PDB file of C-alpha atoms and ligand atoms in Angstrom:
ATOM      1  CA  MET A   1     105.104 127.026  99.544  1.00 96.00           C
ATOM      2  CA  LYS A   2     105.807 125.712 103.012  1.00 98.00           C
ATOM      3  CA  VAL A   3     109.345 124.350 103.376  1.00 98.00           C
ATOM      4  CA  ILE A   4     110.321 121.951 106.166  1.00 98.00           C
ATOM      5  CA  ILE A   5     114.012 121.107 106.544  1.00 98.00           C
ATOM      6  CA  VAL A   6     115.024 118.136 108.664  1.00 98.00           C
ATOM      7  CA  GLU A   7     118.288 116.423 109.498  1.00 98.00           C
ATOM      8  CA  ASN A   8     118.187 113.361 107.275  1.00 98.00           C
ATOM      9  CA  TYR A   9     116.181 111.035 105.027  1.00 98.00           C
ATOM     10  CA  ASP A  10     114.572 109.082 107.884  1.00 98.00           C
ATOM     11  CA  GLU A  11     113.305 112.262 109.512  1.00 98.00           C
ATOM     12  CA  ALA A  12     111.957 113.473 106.175  1.00 98.00           C
ATOM     13  CA  SER A  13     110.049 110.190 105.788  1.00 98.00           C
ATOM     14  CA  VAL A  14     108.553 110.542 109.269  1.00 98.00           C
ATOM     15  CA  GLU A  15     107.612 114.179 108.626  1.00 98.00           C
ATOM     16  CA  ALA A  16     105.858 113.213 105.371  1.00 98.00           C
ATOM     17  CA  SER A  17     104.082 110.316 107.084  1.00 98.00           C
ATOM     18  CA  LYS A  18     102.646 112.696 109.694  1.00 98.00           C
ATOM     19  CA  ILE A  19     100.962 114.748 106.960  1.00 98.00           C
ATOM     20  CA  MET A  20      99.855 111.669 105.046  1.00 98.00           C
ATOM     21  CA  LEU A  21      98.430 109.830 108.060  1.00 98.00           C
ATOM     22  CA  ALA A  22      96.660 112.900 109.442  1.00 98.00           C
ATOM     23  CA  ALA A  23      94.999 113.390 106.055  1.00 98.00           C
ATOM     24  CA  ILE A  24      93.903 109.732 105.843  1.00 98.00           C
ATOM     25  CA  LYS A  25      92.527 109.809 109.386  1.00 98.00           C
ATOM     26  CA  ALA A  26      90.630 113.034 108.668  1.00 98.00           C
ATOM     27  CA  ASN A  27      89.190 111.586 105.444  1.00 98.00           C
ATOM     28  CA  PRO A  28      89.109 107.758 105.322  1.00 98.00           C
ATOM     29  CA  SER A  29      87.920 107.829 101.695  1.00 98.00           C
ATOM     30  CA  ILE A  30      90.710 110.194 100.627  1.00 98.00           C
ATOM     31  CA  HIS A  31      92.056 110.135  97.073  1.00 98.00           C
ATOM     32  CA  LEU A  32      95.840 109.871  97.234  1.00 98.00           C
ATOM     33  CA  GLY A  33      98.196 110.663  94.389  1.00 98.00           C
ATOM     34  CA  LEU A  34     101.221 108.409  94.825  1.00 98.00           C
ATOM     35  CA  ALA A  35     104.777 108.399  93.533  1.00 98.00           C
ATOM     36  CA  THR A  36     107.519 105.868  92.917  1.00 96.00           C
ATOM     37  CA  GLY A  37     111.301 106.179  93.106  1.00 92.00           C
ATOM     38  CA  THR A  38     113.706 105.738  96.004  1.00 93.00           C
ATOM     39  CA  THR A  39     112.486 108.835  97.836  1.00 97.00           C
ATOM     40  CA  PRO A  40     109.033 107.662  98.996  1.00 98.00           C
ATOM     41  CA  VAL A  41     110.212 104.211 100.136  1.00 97.00           C
ATOM     42  CA  GLY A  42     110.871 105.416 103.712  1.00 98.00           C
ATOM     43  CA  LEU A  43     107.482 107.123 103.859  1.00 98.00           C
ATOM     44  CA  TYR A  44     105.772 103.955 102.633  1.00 98.00           C
ATOM     45  CA  LYS A  45     107.593 101.996 105.364  1.00 98.00           C
ATOM     46  CA  GLU A  46     106.216 104.456 107.939  1.00 98.00           C
ATOM     47  CA  MET A  47     102.695 104.006 106.548  1.00 98.00           C
ATOM     48  CA  VAL A  48     103.032 100.206 106.740  1.00 98.00           C
ATOM     49  CA  LYS A  49     104.402 100.459 110.292  1.00 98.00           C
ATOM     50  CA  ASP A  50     101.460 102.651 111.276  1.00 98.00           C
ATOM     51  CA  PHE A  51      99.014 100.215 109.678  1.00 98.00           C
ATOM     52  CA  LYS A  52     100.484  97.332 111.683  1.00 98.00           C
ATOM     53  CA  GLU A  53     100.665  99.251 114.949  1.00 98.00           C
ATOM     54  CA  ASN A  54      97.602 101.497 114.764  1.00 98.00           C
ATOM     55  CA  GLY A  55      95.419  99.889 112.105  1.00 97.00           C
ATOM     56  CA  THR A  56      94.754 103.053 110.098  1.00 98.00           C
ATOM     57  CA  SER A  57      92.491 101.651 107.404  1.00 98.00           C
ATOM     58  CA  TYR A  58      92.838 102.131 103.648  1.00 98.00           C
ATOM     59  CA  LYS A  59      89.761 100.124 102.700  1.00 98.00           C
ATOM     60  CA  ASP A  60      87.977 103.207 101.364  1.00 98.00           C
ATOM     61  CA  VAL A  61      91.074 105.013 100.080  1.00 98.00           C
ATOM     62  CA  LYS A  62      91.582 105.423  96.342  1.00 98.00           C
ATOM     63  CA  SER A  63      95.030 105.884  94.832  1.00 98.00           C
ATOM     64  CA  PHE A  64      96.214 107.334  91.546  1.00 98.00           C
ATOM     65  CA  ASN A  65      99.840 106.942  90.575  1.00 98.00           C
ATOM     66  CA  LEU A  66     101.909 109.478  88.723  1.00 98.00           C
ATOM     67  CA  ASP A  67     103.539 107.372  86.071  1.00 97.00           C
ATOM     68  CA  GLU A  68     104.413 104.006  84.561  1.00 96.00           C
ATOM     69  CA  TYR A  69     107.004 102.738  82.103  1.00 94.00           C
ATOM     70  CA  SER A  70     105.718 102.092  78.600  1.00 95.00           C
ATOM     71  CA  GLY A  71     105.269  98.501  77.554  1.00 90.00           C
ATOM     72  CA  LEU A  72     105.754  96.825  80.917  1.00 88.00           C
ATOM     73  CA  PRO A  73     102.915  94.595  82.078  1.00 88.00           C
ATOM     74  CA  LYS A  74     101.728  95.108  85.662  1.00 89.00           C
ATOM     75  CA  THR A  75     103.277  91.775  86.585  1.00 90.00           C
ATOM     76  CA  HIS A  76     106.767  92.862  85.433  1.00 89.00           C
ATOM     77  CA  ASP A  77     108.991  93.173  88.475  1.00 88.00           C
ATOM     78  CA  GLN A  78     110.363  96.513  87.257  1.00 89.00           C
ATOM     79  CA  SER A  79     106.951  98.071  86.595  1.00 93.00           C
ATOM     80  CA  TYR A  80     105.794 100.838  88.902  1.00 95.00           C
ATOM     81  CA  TYR A  81     102.612  98.846  89.557  1.00 96.00           C
ATOM     82  CA  TYR A  82     104.761  96.037  90.941  1.00 96.00           C
ATOM     83  CA  PHE A  83     106.798  98.566  92.927  1.00 95.00           C
ATOM     84  CA  MET A  84     103.650  99.944  94.539  1.00 97.00           C
ATOM     85  CA  ILE A  85     102.339  96.474  95.392  1.00 98.00           C
ATOM     86  CA  GLU A  86     105.653  95.414  96.934  1.00 97.00           C
ATOM     87  CA  ASN A  87     106.476  98.608  98.810  1.00 98.00           C
ATOM     88  CA  LEU A  88     102.999  99.580  99.961  1.00 98.00           C
ATOM     89  CA  PHE A  89      99.758  98.037  98.823  1.00 98.00           C
ATOM     90  CA  LYS A  90     100.329  94.395  99.755  1.00 98.00           C
ATOM     91  CA  HIS A  91     101.021  95.472 103.336  1.00 98.00           C
ATOM     92  CA  LEU A  92      97.776  97.471 103.721  1.00 98.00           C
ATOM     93  CA  ASP A  93      94.054  96.683 103.588  1.00 98.00           C
ATOM     94  CA  ILE A  94      93.607  98.771 100.433  1.00 98.00           C
ATOM     95  CA  ASN A  95      91.174  97.350  97.871  1.00 98.00           C
ATOM     96  CA  LEU A  96      93.180  96.788  94.676  1.00 98.00           C
ATOM     97  CA  ASP A  97      90.093  97.822  92.665  1.00 98.00           C
ATOM     98  CA  ASN A  98      90.703 101.298  94.105  1.00 98.00           C
ATOM     99  CA  VAL A  99      94.326 101.387  92.944  1.00 98.00           C
ATOM    100  CA  HIS A 100      94.944 103.200  89.673  1.00 98.00           C
ATOM    101  CA  ILE A 101      98.134 103.260  87.626  1.00 97.00           C
ATOM    102  CA  GLN A 102      98.375 104.012  83.912  1.00 97.00           C
ATOM    103  CA  GLU A 103      97.923 100.928  81.706  1.00 95.00           C
ATOM    104  CA  SER A 104     101.085 100.960  79.604  1.00 93.00           C
ATOM    105  CA  GLN A 105     100.269  98.168  77.170  1.00 93.00           C
ATOM    106  CA  GLY A 106      97.838  98.094  74.258  1.00 93.00           C
ATOM    107  CA  ASN A 107      96.328 101.335  72.945  1.00 96.00           C
ATOM    108  CA  ILE A 108      98.433 103.915  74.791  1.00 96.00           C
ATOM    109  CA  GLU A 109      96.537 106.932  73.472  1.00 96.00           C
ATOM    110  CA  GLU A 110      93.224 105.477  74.562  1.00 97.00           C
ATOM    111  CA  ASN A 111      94.667 104.474  77.955  1.00 97.00           C
ATOM    112  CA  CYS A 112      95.966 108.012  78.570  1.00 97.00           C
ATOM    113  CA  LYS A 113      92.604 109.502  77.591  1.00 98.00           C
ATOM    114  CA  LYS A 114      90.853 107.195  80.059  1.00 98.00           C
ATOM    115  CA  TYR A 115      93.344 108.055  82.810  1.00 98.00           C
ATOM    116  CA  ASN A 116      92.769 111.774  82.264  1.00 98.00           C
ATOM    117  CA  GLU A 117      89.013 111.241  82.445  1.00 98.00           C
ATOM    118  CA  LEU A 118      89.444 109.234  85.631  1.00 98.00           C
ATOM    119  CA  LEU A 119      91.536 111.989  87.229  1.00 98.00           C
ATOM    120  CA  GLU A 120      88.999 114.613  86.117  1.00 98.00           C
ATOM    121  CA  THR A 121      86.082 112.673  87.576  1.00 98.00           C
ATOM    122  CA  GLU A 122      87.689 111.487  90.800  1.00 98.00           C
ATOM    123  CA  GLY A 123      90.116 114.303  91.651  1.00 98.00           C
ATOM    124  CA  VAL A 124      93.169 113.939  93.910  1.00 98.00           C
ATOM    125  CA  ASP A 125      93.052 115.270  97.479  1.00 98.00           C
ATOM    126  CA  LEU A 126      96.692 114.785  98.443  1.00 98.00           C
ATOM    127  CA  GLN A 127      99.460 114.334  95.882  1.00 98.00           C
ATOM    128  CA  LEU A 128     102.850 113.002  96.883  1.00 98.00           C
ATOM    129  CA  LEU A 129     105.780 114.009  94.681  1.00 98.00           C
ATOM    130  CA  GLY A 130     109.482 113.376  94.405  1.00 98.00           C
ATOM    131  CA  ILE A 131     111.695 115.461  92.162  1.00 98.00           C
ATOM    132  CA  GLY A 132     114.106 114.399  89.436  1.00 95.00           C
ATOM    133  CA  SER A 133     117.668 115.709  89.560  1.00 94.00           C
ATOM    134  CA  ASN A 134     116.755 117.738  86.442  1.00 94.00           C
ATOM    135  CA  GLY A 135     113.680 119.183  88.149  1.00 97.00           C
ATOM    136  CA  HIS A 136     111.098 116.843  86.655  1.00 96.00           C
ATOM    137  CA  ILE A 137     107.921 115.906  88.499  1.00 98.00           C
ATOM    138  CA  GLY A 138     106.207 112.678  87.534  1.00 97.00           C
ATOM    139  CA  PHE A 139     107.984 112.102  84.253  1.00 95.00           C
ATOM    140  CA  ASN A 140     107.421 115.669  83.054  1.00 97.00           C
ATOM    141  CA  GLU A 141     110.871 116.458  81.767  1.00 94.00           C
ATOM    142  CA  PRO A 142     112.307 119.998  81.303  1.00 96.00           C
ATOM    143  CA  GLY A 143     110.519 121.751  78.452  1.00 96.00           C
ATOM    144  CA  THR A 144     107.126 120.178  79.198  1.00 96.00           C
ATOM    145  CA  SER A 145     104.165 122.536  78.810  1.00 98.00           C
ATOM    146  CA  PHE A 146     102.395 123.388  82.049  1.00 98.00           C
ATOM    147  CA  ASP A 147      99.149 122.516  80.218  1.00 98.00           C
ATOM    148  CA  ALA A 148     100.219 118.913  79.601  1.00 98.00           C
ATOM    149  CA  VAL A 149      97.943 116.100  80.761  1.00 98.00           C
ATOM    150  CA  THR A 150      98.540 112.332  80.928  1.00 98.00           C
ATOM    151  CA  ARG A 151     100.397 111.144  77.842  1.00 98.00           C
ATOM    152  CA  GLU A 152     103.323 109.063  76.648  1.00 97.00           C
ATOM    153  CA  ILE A 153     106.691 110.830  76.801  1.00 96.00           C
ATOM    154  CA  ALA A 154     110.301 110.080  75.877  1.00 95.00           C
ATOM    155  CA  LEU A 155     112.597 109.990  78.899  1.00 92.00           C
ATOM    156  CA  HIS A 156     115.711 112.146  78.958  1.00 89.00           C
ATOM    157  CA  ASP A 157     119.007 110.253  78.990  1.00 91.00           C
ATOM    158  CA  SER A 158     119.767 111.646  82.452  1.00 87.00           C
ATOM    159  CA  THR A 159     116.480 110.240  83.799  1.00 87.00           C
ATOM    160  CA  VAL A 160     117.120 106.849  82.241  1.00 89.00           C
ATOM    161  CA  ALA A 161     120.550 106.845  83.901  1.00 87.00           C
ATOM    162  CA  ASP A 162     119.124 107.980  87.269  1.00 83.00           C
ATOM    163  CA  ASN A 163     116.447 105.310  87.245  1.00 82.00           C
ATOM    164  CA  ALA A 164     118.597 102.437  85.995  1.00 83.00           C
ATOM    165  CA  ARG A 165     120.202 102.459  89.423  1.00 77.00           C
ATOM    166  CA  LEU A 166     117.012 101.495  91.199  1.00 69.00           C
ATOM    167  CA  PHE A 167     114.989  99.553  88.725  1.00 68.00           C
ATOM    168  CA  PHE A 168     117.279  97.741  86.358  1.00 71.00           C
ATOM    169  CA  ASP A 169     120.457  96.889  88.247  1.00 77.00           C
ATOM    170  CA  GLY A 170     122.206  99.740  86.451  1.00 77.00           C
ATOM    171  CA  ASP A 171     121.566  98.228  83.018  1.00 84.00           C
ATOM    172  CA  LEU A 172     120.821 101.288  80.838  1.00 86.00           C
ATOM    173  CA  ASP A 173     119.748  99.161  77.853  1.00 86.00           C
ATOM    174  CA  ALA A 174     117.060  97.449  79.916  1.00 84.00           C
ATOM    175  CA  VAL A 175     115.355 100.683  81.034  1.00 87.00           C
ATOM    176  CA  PRO A 176     112.317 101.570  78.904  1.00 91.00           C
ATOM    177  CA  LYS A 177     112.942 104.861  77.098  1.00 92.00           C
ATOM    178  CA  LYS A 178     109.301 105.918  77.195  1.00 95.00           C
ATOM    179  CA  ALA A 179     106.767 106.270  79.958  1.00 96.00           C
ATOM    180  CA  LEU A 180     103.204 107.345  80.609  1.00 97.00           C
ATOM    181  CA  THR A 181     102.928 110.224  83.022  1.00 98.00           C
ATOM    182  CA  GLN A 182     100.330 112.473  84.548  1.00 98.00           C
ATOM    183  CA  GLY A 183     100.859 115.951  83.111  1.00 98.00           C
ATOM    184  CA  ILE A 184     101.701 119.090  85.049  1.00 98.00           C
ATOM    185  CA  LYS A 185      98.076 120.169  84.704  1.00 98.00           C
ATOM    186  CA  ASN A 186      96.854 116.942  86.355  1.00 98.00           C
ATOM    187  CA  ILE A 187      99.361 117.369  89.183  1.00 98.00           C
ATOM    188  CA  MET A 188      98.409 121.008  89.751  1.00 98.00           C
ATOM    189  CA  ASN A 189      94.734 119.983  90.039  1.00 98.00           C
ATOM    190  CA  ALA A 190      95.452 118.143  93.317  1.00 98.00           C
ATOM    191  CA  LYS A 191      94.041 119.982  96.318  1.00 98.00           C
ATOM    192  CA  GLU A 192      97.224 119.539  98.333  1.00 98.00           C
ATOM    193  CA  ILE A 193     100.775 118.540  97.389  1.00 98.00           C
ATOM    194  CA  VAL A 194     103.632 117.156  99.481  1.00 98.00           C
ATOM    195  CA  LEU A 195     107.027 117.009  97.780  1.00 98.00           C
ATOM    196  CA  LEU A 196     109.857 115.043  99.333  1.00 98.00           C
ATOM    197  CA  ALA A 197     113.519 115.409  98.373  1.00 98.00           C
ATOM    198  CA  SER A 198     116.675 113.978  99.833  1.00 98.00           C
ATOM    199  CA  GLY A 199     120.372 114.089  98.996  1.00 98.00           C
ATOM    200  CA  THR A 200     122.844 116.494  97.399  1.00 98.00           C
ATOM    201  CA  ASN A 201     121.987 115.353  93.876  1.00 97.00           C
ATOM    202  CA  LYS A 202     118.592 117.052  94.324  1.00 98.00           C
ATOM    203  CA  ALA A 203     119.944 120.316  95.804  1.00 98.00           C
ATOM    204  CA  LYS A 204     120.178 122.236  92.525  1.00 98.00           C
ATOM    205  CA  ALA A 205     116.689 121.226  91.375  1.00 98.00           C
ATOM    206  CA  VAL A 206     115.305 122.049  94.835  1.00 98.00           C
ATOM    207  CA  LYS A 207     116.870 125.517  94.771  1.00 98.00           C
ATOM    208  CA  GLY A 208     115.390 126.187  91.333  1.00 98.00           C
ATOM    209  CA  MET A 209     111.994 124.912  92.414  1.00 98.00           C
ATOM    210  CA  ILE A 210     111.831 127.175  95.495  1.00 98.00           C
ATOM    211  CA  GLU A 211     113.968 130.202  94.688  1.00 98.00           C
ATOM    212  CA  GLY A 212     114.166 130.238  90.905  1.00 98.00           C
ATOM    213  CA  GLU A 213     111.872 131.716  88.290  1.00 98.00           C
ATOM    214  CA  ILE A 214     108.831 129.729  87.252  1.00 98.00           C
ATOM    215  CA  THR A 215     109.917 128.125  84.010  1.00 98.00           C
ATOM    216  CA  THR A 216     109.205 125.014  81.957  1.00 98.00           C
ATOM    217  CA  ASP A 217     112.999 124.479  82.009  1.00 98.00           C
ATOM    218  CA  LEU A 218     112.517 123.359  85.612  1.00 98.00           C
ATOM    219  CA  PRO A 219     109.064 121.729  85.726  1.00 98.00           C
ATOM    220  CA  ALA A 220     108.869 121.608  89.554  1.00 98.00           C
ATOM    221  CA  SER A 221     109.044 125.435  89.680  1.00 98.00           C
ATOM    222  CA  VAL A 222     105.364 125.445  88.617  1.00 98.00           C
ATOM    223  CA  LEU A 223     104.555 124.388  92.192  1.00 98.00           C
ATOM    224  CA  GLN A 224     105.171 127.997  93.265  1.00 98.00           C
ATOM    225  CA  ASN A 225     101.778 128.642  91.623  1.00 98.00           C
ATOM    226  CA  HIS A 226      99.951 126.020  93.720  1.00 98.00           C
ATOM    227  CA  PRO A 227      98.133 127.265  96.831  1.00 98.00           C
ATOM    228  CA  ASN A 228      98.864 124.302  99.134  1.00 98.00           C
ATOM    229  CA  VAL A 229     102.334 122.771  98.785  1.00 98.00           C
ATOM    230  CA  THR A 230     104.597 121.440 101.538  1.00 98.00           C
ATOM    231  CA  VAL A 231     108.185 120.645 100.607  1.00 99.00           C
ATOM    232  CA  ILE A 232     110.058 118.349 102.972  1.00 99.00           C
ATOM    233  CA  LEU A 233     113.835 118.333 102.574  1.00 98.00           C
ATOM    234  CA  ASP A 234     116.765 116.783 104.318  1.00 98.00           C
ATOM    235  CA  LYS A 235     119.784 119.000 104.955  1.00 98.00           C
ATOM    236  CA  GLU A 236     121.585 117.824 101.849  1.00 98.00           C
ATOM    237  CA  ALA A 237     118.684 118.553  99.513  1.00 98.00           C
ATOM    238  CA  ALA A 238     118.323 121.988 101.179  1.00 98.00           C
ATOM    239  CA  SER A 239     122.046 122.741 101.085  1.00 98.00           C
ATOM    240  CA  LEU A 240     121.915 125.315  98.261  1.00 98.00           C
ATOM    241  CA  LEU A 241     118.950 127.295  99.607  1.00 98.00           C
ATOM    242  CA  LYS A 242     119.571 130.875 100.761  1.00 95.00           C
TER     243      LYS A 242
HETATM  244  C1  LIG B   1     111.423 109.252  88.758  1.00 92.92           C
HETATM  245  C2  LIG B   1     109.911 109.301  88.923  1.00 92.92           C
HETATM  246  C3  LIG B   1     109.522 110.501  89.695  1.00 92.92           C
HETATM  247  C4  LIG B   1     110.420 110.593  90.894  1.00 92.92           C
HETATM  248  C5  LIG B   1     111.790 110.994  90.475  1.00 92.92           C
HETATM  249  C6  LIG B   1     112.837 110.920  91.558  1.00 92.92           C
HETATM  250  O1  LIG B   1     111.804 109.328  87.453  1.00 92.92           O
HETATM  251  N1  LIG B   1     109.168 109.260  87.711  1.00 92.92           N
HETATM  252  O2  LIG B   1     108.159 110.425  90.043  1.00 92.92           O
HETATM  253  O3  LIG B   1     109.956 111.558  91.781  1.00 92.92           O
HETATM  254  O4  LIG B   1     112.185 110.296  89.327  1.00 92.92           O
HETATM  255  O5  LIG B   1     113.205 109.615  91.801  1.00 92.92           O
HETATM  256  P1  LIG B   1     114.013 109.191  93.084  1.00 92.92           P
HETATM  257  O6  LIG B   1     113.073 109.356  94.225  1.00 92.92           O
HETATM  258  O7  LIG B   1     114.389 107.762  92.863  1.00 92.92           O
HETATM  259  O8  LIG B   1     115.184 110.095  93.189  1.00 92.92           O
END
């Protein structure tokens, strides 16, 4: 695990964008695994800025998102699909046919099966991750088996509370209590992983991920087993590291 510690959130976003953009330039038909949440917003802004200034093209890029809330149509303004369109895709030349996010309406079991098959067939070259304050990656909450693949899960109360802040104006009742998420196994299949974390509320999870034992109690600790992971932290997120 390579760990990069920078001063603040903006620097972390720039650092992540360097890795992301270098990878896209080296392989214009790269398969990106993308994440939602507050953390990647700065990185996505850097990617949009680069697209405007330097024209790095995404026309042959394919993307595969980590997760989606259950029951929300793609058009719902709190869905992760909508988030990705607003924060990234609509600003780039990416072909929306190449954008993949779990379909969270209709036959969920069938949709998850199809998503797993898609990930198996296509494969992810570079996976971007955030981390939950409880150590989750994607929506793989503590206790999740490392063999888990894409499926519907129940969100922990702490995750619902964390996410209400960003997606539902703090209204806990409005946050879906279930989501579809790539499993740990899917995430670990990516050739390369970049994990971004910022802020003191992530410091404990970050310490466990890097210095703790590998345990399903802290899902992100599984990344110690992956051969190509870069963790980018601001000072606050790194504050508990030895
Ligand atoms: C969310 C997402 C994760 C994300 C994490 C951190 O629940 N499912 O993919 O990495 O929690 O979110 P944030 O970046 O807003 O702190």
